[in-house]
Tab-separated table of C-alpha atoms and ligand atoms in Angstrom:
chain	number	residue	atom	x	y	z
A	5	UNK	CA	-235.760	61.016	-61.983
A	6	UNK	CA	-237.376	58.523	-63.939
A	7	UNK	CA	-235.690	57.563	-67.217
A	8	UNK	CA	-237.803	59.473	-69.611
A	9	UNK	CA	-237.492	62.439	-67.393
A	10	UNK	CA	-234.297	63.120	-69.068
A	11	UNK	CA	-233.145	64.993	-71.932
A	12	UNK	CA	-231.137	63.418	-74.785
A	13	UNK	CA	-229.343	65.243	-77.337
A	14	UNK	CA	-229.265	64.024	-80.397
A	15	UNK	CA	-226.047	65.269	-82.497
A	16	UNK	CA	-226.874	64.461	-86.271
A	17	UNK	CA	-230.517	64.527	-87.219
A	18	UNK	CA	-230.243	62.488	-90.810
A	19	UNK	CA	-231.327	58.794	-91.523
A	20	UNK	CA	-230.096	57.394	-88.646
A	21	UNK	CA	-230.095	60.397	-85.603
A	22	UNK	CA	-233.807	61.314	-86.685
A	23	UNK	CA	-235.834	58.484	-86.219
A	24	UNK	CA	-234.356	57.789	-83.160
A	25	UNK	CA	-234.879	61.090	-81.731
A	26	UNK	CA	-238.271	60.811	-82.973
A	27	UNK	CA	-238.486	57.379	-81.082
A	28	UNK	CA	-237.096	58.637	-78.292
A	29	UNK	CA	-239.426	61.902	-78.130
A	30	UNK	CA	-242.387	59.403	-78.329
A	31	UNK	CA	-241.149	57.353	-75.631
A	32	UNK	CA	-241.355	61.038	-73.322
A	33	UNK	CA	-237.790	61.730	-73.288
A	34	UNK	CA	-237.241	65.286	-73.879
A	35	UNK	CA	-235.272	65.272	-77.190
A	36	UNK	CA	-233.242	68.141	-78.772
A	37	UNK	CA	-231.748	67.377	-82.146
A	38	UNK	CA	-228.852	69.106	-83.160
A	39	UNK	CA	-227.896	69.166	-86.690
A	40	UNK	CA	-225.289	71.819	-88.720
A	41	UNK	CA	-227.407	72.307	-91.369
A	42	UNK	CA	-230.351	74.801	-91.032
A	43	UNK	CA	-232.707	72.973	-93.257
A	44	UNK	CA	-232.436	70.235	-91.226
A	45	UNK	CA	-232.656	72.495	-88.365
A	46	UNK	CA	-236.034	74.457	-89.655
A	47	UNK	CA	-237.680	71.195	-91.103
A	48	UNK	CA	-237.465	69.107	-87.629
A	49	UNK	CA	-239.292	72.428	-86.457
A	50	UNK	CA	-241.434	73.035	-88.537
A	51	UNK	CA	-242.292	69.245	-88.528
A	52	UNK	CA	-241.401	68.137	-92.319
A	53	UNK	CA	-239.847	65.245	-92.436
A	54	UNK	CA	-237.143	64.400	-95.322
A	55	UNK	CA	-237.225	61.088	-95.314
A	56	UNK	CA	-239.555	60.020	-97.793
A	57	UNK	CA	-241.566	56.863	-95.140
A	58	UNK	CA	-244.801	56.936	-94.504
A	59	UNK	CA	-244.717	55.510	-90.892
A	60	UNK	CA	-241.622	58.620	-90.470
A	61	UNK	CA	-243.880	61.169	-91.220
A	62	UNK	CA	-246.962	59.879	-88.709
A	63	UNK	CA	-244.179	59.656	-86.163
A	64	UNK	CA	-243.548	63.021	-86.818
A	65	UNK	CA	-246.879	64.696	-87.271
A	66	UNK	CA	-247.966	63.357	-83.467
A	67	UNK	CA	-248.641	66.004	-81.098
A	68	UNK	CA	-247.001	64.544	-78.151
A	69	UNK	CA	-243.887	64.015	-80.600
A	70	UNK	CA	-243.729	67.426	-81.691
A	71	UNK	CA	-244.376	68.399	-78.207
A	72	UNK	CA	-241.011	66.700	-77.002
A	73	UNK	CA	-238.711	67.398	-79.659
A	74	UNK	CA	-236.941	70.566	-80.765
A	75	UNK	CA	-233.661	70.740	-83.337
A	76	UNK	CA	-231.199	73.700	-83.119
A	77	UNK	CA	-227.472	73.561	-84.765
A	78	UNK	CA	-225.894	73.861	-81.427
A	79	UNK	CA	-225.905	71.290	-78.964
A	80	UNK	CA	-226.979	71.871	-74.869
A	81	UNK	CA	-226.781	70.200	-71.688
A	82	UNK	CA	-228.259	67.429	-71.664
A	83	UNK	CA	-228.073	63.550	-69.638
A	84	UNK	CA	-227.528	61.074	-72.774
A	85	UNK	CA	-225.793	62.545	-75.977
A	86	UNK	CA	-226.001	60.280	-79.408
A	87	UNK	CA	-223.671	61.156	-81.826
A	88	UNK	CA	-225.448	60.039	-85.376
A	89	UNK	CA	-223.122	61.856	-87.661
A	90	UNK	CA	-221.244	60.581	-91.172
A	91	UNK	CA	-218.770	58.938	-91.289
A	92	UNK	CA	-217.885	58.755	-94.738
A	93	UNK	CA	-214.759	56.845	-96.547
A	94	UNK	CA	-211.906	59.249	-97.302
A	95	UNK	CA	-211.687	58.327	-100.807
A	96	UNK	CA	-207.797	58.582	-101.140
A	97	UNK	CA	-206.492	57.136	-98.536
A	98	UNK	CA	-209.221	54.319	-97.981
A	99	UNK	CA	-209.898	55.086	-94.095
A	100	UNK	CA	-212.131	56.622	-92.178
A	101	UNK	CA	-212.883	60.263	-92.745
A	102	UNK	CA	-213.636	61.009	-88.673
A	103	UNK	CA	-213.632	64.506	-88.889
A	104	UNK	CA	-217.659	65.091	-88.461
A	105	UNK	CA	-217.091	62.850	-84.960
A	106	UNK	CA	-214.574	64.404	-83.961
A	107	UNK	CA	-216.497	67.724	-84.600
A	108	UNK	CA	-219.705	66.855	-82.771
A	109	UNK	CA	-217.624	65.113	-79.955
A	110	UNK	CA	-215.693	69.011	-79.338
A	111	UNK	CA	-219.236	70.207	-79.985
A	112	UNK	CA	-220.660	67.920	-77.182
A	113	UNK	CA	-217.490	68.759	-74.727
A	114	UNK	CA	-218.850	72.403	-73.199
A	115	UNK	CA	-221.687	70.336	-71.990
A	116	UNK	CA	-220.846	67.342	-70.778
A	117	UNK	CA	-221.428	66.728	-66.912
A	118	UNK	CA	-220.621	63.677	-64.345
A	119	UNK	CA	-223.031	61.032	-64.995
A	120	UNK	CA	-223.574	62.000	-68.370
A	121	UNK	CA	-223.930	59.006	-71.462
A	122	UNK	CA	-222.336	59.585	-74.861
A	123	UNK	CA	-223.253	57.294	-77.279
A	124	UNK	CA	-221.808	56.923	-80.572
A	125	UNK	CA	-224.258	55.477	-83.052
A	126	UNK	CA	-222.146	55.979	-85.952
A	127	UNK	CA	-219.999	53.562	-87.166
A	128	UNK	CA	-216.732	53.698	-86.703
A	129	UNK	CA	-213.203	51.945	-86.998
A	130	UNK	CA	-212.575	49.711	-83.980
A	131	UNK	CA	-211.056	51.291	-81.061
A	132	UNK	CA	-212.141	54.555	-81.763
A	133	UNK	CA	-214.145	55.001	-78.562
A	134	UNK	CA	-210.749	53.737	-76.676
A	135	UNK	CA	-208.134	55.536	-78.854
A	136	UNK	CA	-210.341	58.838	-80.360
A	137	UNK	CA	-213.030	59.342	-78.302
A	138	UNK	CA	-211.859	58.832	-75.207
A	139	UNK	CA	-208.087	60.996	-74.884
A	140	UNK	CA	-210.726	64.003	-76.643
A	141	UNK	CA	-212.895	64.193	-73.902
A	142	UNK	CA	-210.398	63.151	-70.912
A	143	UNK	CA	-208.257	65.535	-72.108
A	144	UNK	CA	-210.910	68.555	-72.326
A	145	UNK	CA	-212.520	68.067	-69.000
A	146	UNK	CA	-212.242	66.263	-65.682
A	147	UNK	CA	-214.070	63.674	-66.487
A	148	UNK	CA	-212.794	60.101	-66.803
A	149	UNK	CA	-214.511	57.763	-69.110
A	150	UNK	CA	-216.222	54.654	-67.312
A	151	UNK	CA	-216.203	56.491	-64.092
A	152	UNK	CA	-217.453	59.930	-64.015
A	153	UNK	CA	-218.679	59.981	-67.565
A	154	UNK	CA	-220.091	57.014	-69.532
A	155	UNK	CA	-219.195	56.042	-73.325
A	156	UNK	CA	-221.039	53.836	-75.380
A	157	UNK	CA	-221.107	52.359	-79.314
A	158	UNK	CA	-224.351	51.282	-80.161
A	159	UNK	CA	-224.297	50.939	-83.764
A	160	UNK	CA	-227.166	51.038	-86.254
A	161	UNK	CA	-228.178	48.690	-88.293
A	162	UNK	CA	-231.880	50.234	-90.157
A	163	UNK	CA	-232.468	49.482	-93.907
A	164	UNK	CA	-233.128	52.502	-95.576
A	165	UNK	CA	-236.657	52.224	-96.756
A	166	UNK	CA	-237.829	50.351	-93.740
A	167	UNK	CA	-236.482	52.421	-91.618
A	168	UNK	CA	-239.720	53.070	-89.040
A	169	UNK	CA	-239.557	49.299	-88.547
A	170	UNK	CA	-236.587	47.943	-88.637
A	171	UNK	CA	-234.981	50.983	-86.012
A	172	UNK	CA	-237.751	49.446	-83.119
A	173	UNK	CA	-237.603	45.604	-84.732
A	174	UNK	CA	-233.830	44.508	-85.283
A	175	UNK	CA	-231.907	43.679	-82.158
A	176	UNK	CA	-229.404	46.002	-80.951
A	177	UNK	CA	-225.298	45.474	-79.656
A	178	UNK	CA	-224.981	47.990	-77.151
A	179	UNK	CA	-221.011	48.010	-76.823
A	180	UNK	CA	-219.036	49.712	-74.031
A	181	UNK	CA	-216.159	49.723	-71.056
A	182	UNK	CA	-218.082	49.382	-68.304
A	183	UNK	CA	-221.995	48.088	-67.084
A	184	UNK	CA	-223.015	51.313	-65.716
A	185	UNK	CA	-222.681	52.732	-69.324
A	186	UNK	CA	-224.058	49.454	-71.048
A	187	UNK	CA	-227.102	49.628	-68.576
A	188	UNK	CA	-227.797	53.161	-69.138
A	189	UNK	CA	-227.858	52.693	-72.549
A	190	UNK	CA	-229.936	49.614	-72.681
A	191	UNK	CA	-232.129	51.540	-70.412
A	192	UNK	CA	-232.473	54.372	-72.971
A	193	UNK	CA	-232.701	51.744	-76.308
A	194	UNK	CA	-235.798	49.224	-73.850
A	195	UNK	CA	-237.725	52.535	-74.399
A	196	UNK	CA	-239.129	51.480	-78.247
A	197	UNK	CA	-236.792	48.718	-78.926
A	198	UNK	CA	-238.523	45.325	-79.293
A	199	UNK	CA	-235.701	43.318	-80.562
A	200	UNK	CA	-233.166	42.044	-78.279
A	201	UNK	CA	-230.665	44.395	-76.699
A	202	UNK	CA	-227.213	42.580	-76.856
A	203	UNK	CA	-224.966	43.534	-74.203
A	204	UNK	CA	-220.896	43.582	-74.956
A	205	UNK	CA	-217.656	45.886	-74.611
A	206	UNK	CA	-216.984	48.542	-77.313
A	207	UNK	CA	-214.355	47.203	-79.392
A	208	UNK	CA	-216.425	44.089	-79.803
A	209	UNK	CA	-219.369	46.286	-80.963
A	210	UNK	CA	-217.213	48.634	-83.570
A	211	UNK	CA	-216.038	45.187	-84.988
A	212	UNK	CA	-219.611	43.681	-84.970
A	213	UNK	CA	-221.245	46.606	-87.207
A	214	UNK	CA	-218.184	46.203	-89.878
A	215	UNK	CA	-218.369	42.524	-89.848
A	216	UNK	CA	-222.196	42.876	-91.029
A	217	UNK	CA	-221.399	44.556	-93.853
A	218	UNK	CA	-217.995	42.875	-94.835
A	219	UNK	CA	-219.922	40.261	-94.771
A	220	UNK	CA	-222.623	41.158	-97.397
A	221	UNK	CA	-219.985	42.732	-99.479
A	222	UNK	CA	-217.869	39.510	-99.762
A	223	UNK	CA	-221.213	37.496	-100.659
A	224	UNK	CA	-222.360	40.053	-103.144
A	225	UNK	CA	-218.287	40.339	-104.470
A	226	UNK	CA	-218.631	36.186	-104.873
A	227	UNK	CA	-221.812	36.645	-107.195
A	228	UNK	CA	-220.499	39.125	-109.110
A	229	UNK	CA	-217.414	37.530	-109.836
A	230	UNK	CA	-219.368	34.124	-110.542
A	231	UNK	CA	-221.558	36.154	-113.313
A	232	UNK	CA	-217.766	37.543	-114.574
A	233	UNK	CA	-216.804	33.496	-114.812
A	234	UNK	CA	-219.871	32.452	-116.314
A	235	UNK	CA	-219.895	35.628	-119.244
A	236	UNK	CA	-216.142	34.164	-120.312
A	237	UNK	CA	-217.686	30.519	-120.185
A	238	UNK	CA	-220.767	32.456	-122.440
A	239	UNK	CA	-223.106	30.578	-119.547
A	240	UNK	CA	-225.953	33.169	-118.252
A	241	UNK	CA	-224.665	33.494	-114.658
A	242	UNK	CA	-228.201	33.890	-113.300
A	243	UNK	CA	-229.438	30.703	-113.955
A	244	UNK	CA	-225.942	29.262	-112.839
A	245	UNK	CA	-226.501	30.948	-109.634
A	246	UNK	CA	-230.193	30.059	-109.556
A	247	UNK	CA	-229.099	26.090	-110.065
A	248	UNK	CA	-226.654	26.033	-107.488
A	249	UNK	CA	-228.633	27.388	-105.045
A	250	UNK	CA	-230.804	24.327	-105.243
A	251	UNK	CA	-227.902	22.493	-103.468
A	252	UNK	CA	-229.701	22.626	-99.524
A	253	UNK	CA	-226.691	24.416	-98.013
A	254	UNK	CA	-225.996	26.812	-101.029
A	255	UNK	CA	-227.756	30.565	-101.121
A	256	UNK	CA	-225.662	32.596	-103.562
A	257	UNK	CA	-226.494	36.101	-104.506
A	258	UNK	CA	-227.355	37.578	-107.731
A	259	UNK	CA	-224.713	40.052	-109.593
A	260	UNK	CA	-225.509	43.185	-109.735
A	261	UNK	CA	-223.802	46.620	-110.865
A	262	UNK	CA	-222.092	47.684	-107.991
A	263	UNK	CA	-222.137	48.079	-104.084
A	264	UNK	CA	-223.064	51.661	-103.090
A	265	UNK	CA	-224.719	53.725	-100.105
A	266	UNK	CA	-223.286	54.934	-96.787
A	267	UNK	CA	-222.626	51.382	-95.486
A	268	UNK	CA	-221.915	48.119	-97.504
A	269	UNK	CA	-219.137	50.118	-99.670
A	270	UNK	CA	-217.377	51.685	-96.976
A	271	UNK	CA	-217.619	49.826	-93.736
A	272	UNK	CA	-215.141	47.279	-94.932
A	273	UNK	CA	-212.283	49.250	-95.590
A	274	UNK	CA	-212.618	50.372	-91.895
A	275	UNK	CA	-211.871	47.085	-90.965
A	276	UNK	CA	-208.699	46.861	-93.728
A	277	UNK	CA	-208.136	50.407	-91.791
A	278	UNK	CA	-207.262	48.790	-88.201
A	279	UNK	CA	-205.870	45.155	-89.724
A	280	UNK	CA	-204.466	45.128	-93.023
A	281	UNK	CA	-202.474	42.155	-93.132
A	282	UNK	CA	-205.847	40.307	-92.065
A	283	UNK	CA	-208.082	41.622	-94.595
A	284	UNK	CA	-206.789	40.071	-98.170
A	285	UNK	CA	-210.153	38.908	-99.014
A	286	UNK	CA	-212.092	41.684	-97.530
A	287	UNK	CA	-209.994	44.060	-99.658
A	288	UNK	CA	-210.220	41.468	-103.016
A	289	UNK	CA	-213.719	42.011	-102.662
A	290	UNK	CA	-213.889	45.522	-102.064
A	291	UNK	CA	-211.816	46.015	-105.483
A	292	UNK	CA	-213.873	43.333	-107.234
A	293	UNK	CA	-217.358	44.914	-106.165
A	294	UNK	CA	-215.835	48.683	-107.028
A	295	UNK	CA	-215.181	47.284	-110.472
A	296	UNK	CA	-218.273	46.446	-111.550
A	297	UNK	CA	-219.605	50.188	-112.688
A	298	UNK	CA	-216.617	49.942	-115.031
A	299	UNK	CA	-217.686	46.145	-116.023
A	300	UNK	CA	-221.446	47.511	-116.311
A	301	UNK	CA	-220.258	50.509	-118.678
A	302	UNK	CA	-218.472	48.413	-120.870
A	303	UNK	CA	-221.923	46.309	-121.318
A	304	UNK	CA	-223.422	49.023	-122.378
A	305	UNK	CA	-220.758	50.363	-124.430
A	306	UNK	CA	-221.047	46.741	-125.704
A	307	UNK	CA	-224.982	46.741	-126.609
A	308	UNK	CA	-225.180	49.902	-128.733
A	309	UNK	CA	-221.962	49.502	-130.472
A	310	UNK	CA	-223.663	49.014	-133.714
A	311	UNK	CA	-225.539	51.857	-133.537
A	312	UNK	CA	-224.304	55.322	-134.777
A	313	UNK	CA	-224.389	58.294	-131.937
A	314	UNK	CA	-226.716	56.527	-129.525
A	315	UNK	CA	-229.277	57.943	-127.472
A	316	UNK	CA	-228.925	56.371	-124.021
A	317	UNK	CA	-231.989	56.669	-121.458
A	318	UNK	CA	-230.851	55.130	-118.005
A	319	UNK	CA	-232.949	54.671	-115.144
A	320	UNK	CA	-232.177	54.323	-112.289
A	321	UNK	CA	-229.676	56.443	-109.658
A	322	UNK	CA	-230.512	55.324	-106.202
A	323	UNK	CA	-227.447	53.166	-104.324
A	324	UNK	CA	-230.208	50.622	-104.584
A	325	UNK	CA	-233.839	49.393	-105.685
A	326	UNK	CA	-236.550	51.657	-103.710
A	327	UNK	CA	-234.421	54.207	-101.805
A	328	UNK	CA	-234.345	57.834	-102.414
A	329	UNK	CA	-230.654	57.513	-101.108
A	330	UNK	CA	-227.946	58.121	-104.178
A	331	UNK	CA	-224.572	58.007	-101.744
A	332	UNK	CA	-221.838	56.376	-103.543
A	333	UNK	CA	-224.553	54.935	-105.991
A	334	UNK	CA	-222.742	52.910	-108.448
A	335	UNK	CA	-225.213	53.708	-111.124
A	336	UNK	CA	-223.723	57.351	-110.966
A	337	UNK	CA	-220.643	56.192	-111.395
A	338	UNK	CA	-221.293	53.949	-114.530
A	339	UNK	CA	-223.085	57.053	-116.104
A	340	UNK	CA	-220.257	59.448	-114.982
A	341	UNK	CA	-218.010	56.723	-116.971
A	342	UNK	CA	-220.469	57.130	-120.447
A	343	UNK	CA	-220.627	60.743	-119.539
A	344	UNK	CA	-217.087	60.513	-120.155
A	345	UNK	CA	-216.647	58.191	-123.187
A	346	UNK	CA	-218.700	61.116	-124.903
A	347	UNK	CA	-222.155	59.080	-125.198
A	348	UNK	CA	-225.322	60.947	-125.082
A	349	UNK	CA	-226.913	60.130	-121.704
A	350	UNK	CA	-230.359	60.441	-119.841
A	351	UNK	CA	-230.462	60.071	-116.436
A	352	UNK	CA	-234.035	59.398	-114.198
A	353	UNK	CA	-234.854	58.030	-110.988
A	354	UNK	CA	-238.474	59.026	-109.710
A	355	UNK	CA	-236.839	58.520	-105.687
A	356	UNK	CA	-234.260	61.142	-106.394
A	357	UNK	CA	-234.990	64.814	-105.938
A	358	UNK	CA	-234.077	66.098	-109.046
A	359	UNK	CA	-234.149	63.520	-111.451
A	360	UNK	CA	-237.653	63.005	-111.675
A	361	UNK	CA	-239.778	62.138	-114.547
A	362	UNK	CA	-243.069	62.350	-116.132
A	363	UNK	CA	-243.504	58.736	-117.415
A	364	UNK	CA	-241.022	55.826	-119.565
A	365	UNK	CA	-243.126	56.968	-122.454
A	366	UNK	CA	-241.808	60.550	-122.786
A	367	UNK	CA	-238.295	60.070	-121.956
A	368	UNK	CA	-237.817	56.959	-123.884
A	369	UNK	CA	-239.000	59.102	-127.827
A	370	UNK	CA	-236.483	58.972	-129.983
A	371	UNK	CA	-233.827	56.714	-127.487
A	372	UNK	CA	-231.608	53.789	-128.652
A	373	UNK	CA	-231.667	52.051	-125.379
A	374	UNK	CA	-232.982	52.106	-122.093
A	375	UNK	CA	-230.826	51.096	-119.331
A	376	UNK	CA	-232.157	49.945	-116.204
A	377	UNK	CA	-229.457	50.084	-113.615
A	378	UNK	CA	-231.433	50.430	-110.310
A	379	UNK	CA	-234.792	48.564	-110.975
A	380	UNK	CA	-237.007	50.221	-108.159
A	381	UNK	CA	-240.482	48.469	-108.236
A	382	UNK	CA	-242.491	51.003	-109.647
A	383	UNK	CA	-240.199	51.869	-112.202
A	384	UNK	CA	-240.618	47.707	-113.366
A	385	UNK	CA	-244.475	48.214	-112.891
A	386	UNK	CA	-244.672	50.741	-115.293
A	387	UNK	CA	-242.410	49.279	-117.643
A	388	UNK	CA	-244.579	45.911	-117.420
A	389	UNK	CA	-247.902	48.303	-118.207
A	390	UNK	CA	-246.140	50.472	-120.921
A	391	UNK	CA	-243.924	48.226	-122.301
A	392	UNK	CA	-244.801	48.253	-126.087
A	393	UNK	CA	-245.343	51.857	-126.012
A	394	UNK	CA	-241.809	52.483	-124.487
A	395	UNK	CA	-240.516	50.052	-127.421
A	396	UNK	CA	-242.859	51.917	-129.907
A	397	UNK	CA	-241.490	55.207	-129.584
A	398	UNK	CA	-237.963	54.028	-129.140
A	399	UNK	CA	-235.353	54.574	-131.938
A	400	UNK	CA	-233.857	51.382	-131.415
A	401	UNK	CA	-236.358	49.393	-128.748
A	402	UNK	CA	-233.285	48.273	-126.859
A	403	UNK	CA	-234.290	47.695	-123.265
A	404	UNK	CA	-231.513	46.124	-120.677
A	405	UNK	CA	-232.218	45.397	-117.007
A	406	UNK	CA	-228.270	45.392	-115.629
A	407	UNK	CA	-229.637	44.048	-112.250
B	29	NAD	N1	-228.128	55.563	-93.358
B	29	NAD	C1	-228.087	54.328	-92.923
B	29	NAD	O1	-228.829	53.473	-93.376
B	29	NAD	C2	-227.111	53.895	-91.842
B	29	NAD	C3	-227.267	52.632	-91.283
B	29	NAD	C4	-226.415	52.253	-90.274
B	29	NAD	C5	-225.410	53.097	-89.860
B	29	NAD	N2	-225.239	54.314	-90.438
B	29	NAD	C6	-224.179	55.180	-89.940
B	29	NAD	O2	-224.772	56.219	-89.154
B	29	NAD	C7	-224.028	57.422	-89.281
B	29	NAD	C8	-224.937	58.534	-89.760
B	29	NAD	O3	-225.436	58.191	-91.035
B	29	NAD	P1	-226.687	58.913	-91.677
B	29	NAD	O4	-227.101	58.060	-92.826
B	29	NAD	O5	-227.686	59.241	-90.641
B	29	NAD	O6	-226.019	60.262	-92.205
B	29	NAD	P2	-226.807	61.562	-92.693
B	29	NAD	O7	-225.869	62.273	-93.598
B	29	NAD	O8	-228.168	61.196	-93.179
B	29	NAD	O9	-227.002	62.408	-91.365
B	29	NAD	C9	-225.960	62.920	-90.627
B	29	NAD	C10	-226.328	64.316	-90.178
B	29	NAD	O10	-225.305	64.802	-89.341
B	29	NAD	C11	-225.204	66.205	-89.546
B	29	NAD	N3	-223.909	66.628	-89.024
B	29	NAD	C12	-222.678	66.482	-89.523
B	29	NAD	N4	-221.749	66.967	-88.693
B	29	NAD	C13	-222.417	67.448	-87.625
B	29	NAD	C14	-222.020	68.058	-86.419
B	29	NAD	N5	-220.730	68.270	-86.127
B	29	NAD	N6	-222.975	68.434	-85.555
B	29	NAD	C15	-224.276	68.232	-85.831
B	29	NAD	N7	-224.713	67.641	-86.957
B	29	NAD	C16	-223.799	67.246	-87.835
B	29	NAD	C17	-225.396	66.353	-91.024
B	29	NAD	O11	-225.767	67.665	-91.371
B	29	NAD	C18	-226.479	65.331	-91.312
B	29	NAD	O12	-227.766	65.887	-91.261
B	29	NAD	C19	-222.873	57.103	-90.231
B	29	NAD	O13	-221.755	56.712	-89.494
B	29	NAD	C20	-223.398	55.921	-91.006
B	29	NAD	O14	-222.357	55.116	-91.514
B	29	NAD	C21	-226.098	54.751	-91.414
């Protein structure tokens, strides 16, 4: 059997399980996606693809794509399984919520067979593929991990919004017990990867995926809580920031109104999860970052104090600028918190299904202010072209950009 002979299951056909199964079905691997929602289910199959990329949808509209892919919400046999399901934070307790793995690895269990590959390509706490993984699959089967069956954690690392490159482009850790599983998997990833394939054990790999993001939430925490320094000094903290980074050896971020989306918010506390007494800054900055829709609000609150029952317009509700991804978006939260405080609020972002709007012009008649939270490129375009008109037909031609 050749490598692409084979078939690979795909468990989790969302941002990440999707365009590598539609990678993968390019390559000649026979794919089957496997995904609990039927709309997921019926859109793979019917060839519509949800997320909104350009080079996605080509991928997905080839013939000899189409021709090797199928979804269903049940997995099958198969040679390689991925497991590219959530793992989202459990909100009260500040861990891991692993129940969707641990679903899709009883899902996978029925079929599993010697010389199978299961890779896990969410991201996970360390030691879950020792501790989790492995007792729920030794314990449900004959098969041993390392020997008869092969385990794997190959985490992701795609930017959503460049997803179609950066999934074939970015190098790769391909973390597991033992070569024959690190082989097989590099193996599977040489098919369309062109960045380097990193070979390493699992626990190393789990760690490596969390220390990414850590990493960018500590940096972004640091900026934010230089532009908190610099509003007490009355300084503008972006041209602080901007001067500093002049030093050769200095590249500080800018503030900005939170840290949201399915990684940078959540991965740390999966690190706090397995160490606690090792994470004091990790956690400082995951408090300091999860402040700032409160700090943002009170801005606002701040800017139209004068005015009497404003009419708020914000834009913006994406986790970030030019995604159509609003997971633990903090501009959500800062609106939930004016929501609250009784204001009258508006709410667009053109990337969001739902929230859509005509143009600045029309929802800005008759507004106080218009917040812009998530500044996604074309929103600033338009605002740029339509500027005075926006201000024209404004109440009170109060425009902010909070990032
Ligand atoms: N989105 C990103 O940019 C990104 C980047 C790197 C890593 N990750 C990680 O990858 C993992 C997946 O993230 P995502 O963004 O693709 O999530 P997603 O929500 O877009 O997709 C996950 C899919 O899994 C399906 N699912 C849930 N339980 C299932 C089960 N038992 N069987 C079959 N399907 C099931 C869901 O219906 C959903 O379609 C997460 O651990 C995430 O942290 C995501």
């Amino acid at each position: 059997m050749t490598d692409t002979d084979k078939t690979i299951v795909v468990v989790g056909t969302g941002y990440v399980g999707l365009p590598a199964a539609l990678l993968l079905a390019k390559a000649g691997y026979d794919v089957v996606g496997v995904d609990i929602n039927e709309n997921i289910v019926r859109a793979i199959n019917e060839g519509v693809m949800r997320i909104k990329e350009d080079d996605l949808q080509a991928l997905m509209d080839e013939p000899g794509v189409r021709a090797n892919l199928r979804a269903q919400s049940t997995p099958c046999e198969g040679d390689i399984f991925i497991i590219a399901v959530p793992t989202p934070l459990d909100h009260r307790k500040k861990i891991a919520e692993m129940s969707y793995v641990d679903d899709a690895v009883e899902s996978i269990i029925p079929f599993l067979r010697p010389g199978n590959l299961v890779i896990i390509e969410s991201t996970i706490p360390p030691l879950t593929c020792r501790e989790r993984v492995t007792p729920m699959i030794e314990k449900a089967t004959d098969l041993v991990i390392g020997e008869t069956l092969h385990l794997a954690h190959c985490p992701e690392r795609i930017l959503p919004g460049d997803i179609f490159y950066e999934i074939i482009h970015n190098d790769r850790i391909i973390g597991a017990m033992n070569e024959e599983a690190r082989d097989m998997a590099a193996d599977m990833y040489a098919t369309f990867v062109k960045g380097e394939l990193f070979k390493t054990d699992d626990v190393t790999a789990e760690l490596v995926k969390l220390m990414e993001n850590t990493y960018r939430d500590i940096n972004i925490a640091l900026a934010n809580e230089f532009d908190a320094v610099a509003e007490t000094l009355k300084i503008d903290g972006r041209e602080a920031i901007t001067l500093a980074n002049k030093h050769p050896r200095v590249n500080i971020l800018y503030p900005g109104i939170g840290v949201g989306g399915h990684c940078i918010a959540i991965d740390p506390w999966f690190i706090k999860e397995v160490d606690p007494s090792n994470s004091r800054m990790i956690f400082t900055s995951r408090l300091i970052n999860d402040g700032m829709p409160a700090r943002i609000a009170s801005k606002i609150r701040k800017a139209v104090r004068e005015i009497d029952n404003p009419k708020l317009v914000v834009l913006g509700a994406a986790y970030k600028p030019n995604v159509d991804d609003p997971r633990e978006s903090p501009a959500i939260e800062i609106v939930r918190l004016l929501v609250e405080d009784g204001y009258d609020v508006a709410h667009y972002d053109r990337l969001i299904d739902g929230m859509e709007y005509e143009s600045l012009v029309e929802i800005c008649k008759g507004a106080d202010m218009l917040a812009i939270l998530v500044p996604h490129d074309e929103t600033m375009a338009e605002l740029e072209r339509t500027r005075a008109e926006v201000e024209q037909v404004m109440r009170t031609p109060l425009i902010v950009r909070y990032q």
